[in-house]
Amino acid sequence: MGCRLVETGLLKCQELGYLIVVVLGEPVFYQRFGFKPASLWKIKAPFPAFDEAFMVLELQPGSLENSPGTVSYPAYFNEV
């Protein structure tokens, strides 16, 4: 069930034209979809997170080149 949810979400992100997807989650689970630690591209979480759990996936090859920085989330995530 979880795999199907991730696969559907990634397809929808591609349809909407997103270049990358960022997740905070179980590395073994998300690595099967191609996610890798964001630190490989010097991308940081805006909160304390284990390096191996904060991951990104390129939906468009090359979209993570020269993209170091800190991820920012919409303000409503502050209430979660």
Tab-separated table of C-alpha atoms in Angstrom:
chain	number	residue	atom	x	y	z
A	1	MET	CA	0.000	0.000	0.000
A	2	GLY	CA	2.752	2.471	0.949
A	3	CYS	CA	4.713	1.754	-2.223
A	4	ARG	CA	1.696	2.413	-4.383
A	5	LEU	CA	1.088	5.715	-2.596
A	6	VAL	CA	4.676	6.860	-3.215
A	7	GLU	CA	4.614	5.717	-6.854
A	8	THR	CA	1.332	7.541	-7.480
A	9	GLY	CA	2.636	10.662	-5.751
A	10	LEU	CA	5.821	10.674	-7.812
A	11	LEU	CA	3.864	10.273	-11.048
A	12	LYS	CA	1.621	13.178	-10.064
A	13	CYS	CA	4.662	15.328	-9.252
A	14	GLN	CA	6.065	14.568	-12.711
A	15	GLU	CA	2.730	15.420	-14.352
A	16	LEU	CA	2.698	18.744	-12.498
A	17	GLY	CA	6.207	19.532	-13.724
A	18	TYR	CA	8.096	19.358	-10.442
A	19	LEU	CA	11.846	18.898	-10.846
A	20	ILE	CA	12.650	17.278	-7.500
A	21	VAL	CA	10.917	15.677	-4.525
A	22	VAL	CA	12.141	16.025	-0.930
A	23	VAL	CA	11.245	13.555	1.822
A	24	LEU	CA	12.071	12.927	5.443
A	25	GLY	CA	11.651	9.246	6.053
A	26	GLU	CA	12.987	5.746	6.401
A	27	PRO	CA	16.033	5.495	4.106
A	28	VAL	CA	15.604	1.805	3.247
A	29	PHE	CA	12.010	2.409	2.142
A	30	TYR	CA	12.632	5.533	0.058
A	31	GLN	CA	15.906	4.383	-1.509
A	32	ARG	CA	13.968	1.782	-3.514
A	33	PHE	CA	12.378	4.697	-5.396
A	34	GLY	CA	15.742	6.323	-6.098
A	35	PHE	CA	15.875	8.814	-3.233
A	36	LYS	CA	19.363	9.730	-2.018
A	37	PRO	CA	20.607	11.796	0.923
A	38	ALA	CA	20.108	15.488	0.194
A	39	SER	CA	23.545	16.166	1.648
A	40	LEU	CA	25.079	14.750	-1.547
A	41	TRP	CA	23.986	18.035	-3.152
A	42	LYS	CA	24.648	20.126	-0.021
A	43	ILE	CA	20.913	20.532	0.531
A	44	LYS	CA	19.884	20.937	4.177
A	45	ALA	CA	16.673	20.501	6.116
A	46	PRO	CA	15.250	23.590	7.853
A	47	PHE	CA	15.097	21.576	11.082
A	48	PRO	CA	17.307	19.007	12.814
A	49	ALA	CA	17.209	15.755	10.817
A	50	PHE	CA	19.340	12.683	10.417
A	51	ASP	CA	21.382	13.027	7.254
A	52	GLU	CA	20.365	9.652	5.853
A	53	ALA	CA	16.646	10.346	6.443
A	54	PHE	CA	16.464	13.711	4.636
A	55	MET	CA	16.451	12.713	0.974
A	56	VAL	CA	15.811	14.033	-2.505
A	57	LEU	CA	14.877	12.519	-5.852
A	58	GLU	CA	15.474	14.147	-9.215
A	59	LEU	CA	12.421	13.893	-11.426
A	60	GLN	CA	14.262	15.809	-14.144
A	61	PRO	CA	17.886	14.652	-14.587
A	62	GLY	CA	20.379	17.374	-13.725
A	63	SER	CA	17.897	19.465	-11.760
A	64	LEU	CA	19.957	19.212	-8.573
A	65	GLU	CA	23.177	20.509	-10.124
A	66	ASN	CA	24.396	23.664	-8.401
A	67	SER	CA	21.498	23.687	-5.959
A	68	PRO	CA	22.972	23.834	-2.455
A	69	GLY	CA	20.917	25.490	0.251
A	70	THR	CA	18.224	24.941	2.828
A	71	VAL	CA	14.786	23.634	1.900
A	72	SER	CA	11.915	25.933	2.817
A	73	TYR	CA	8.387	24.740	3.357
A	74	PRO	CA	5.121	26.700	3.103
A	75	ALA	CA	4.183	28.464	6.368
A	76	TYR	CA	1.323	26.039	7.126
A	77	PHE	CA	3.908	23.306	7.766
A	78	ASN	CA	4.928	25.251	10.877
A	79	GLU	CA	1.652	24.155	12.480
A	80	VAL	CA	2.266	20.440	11.975
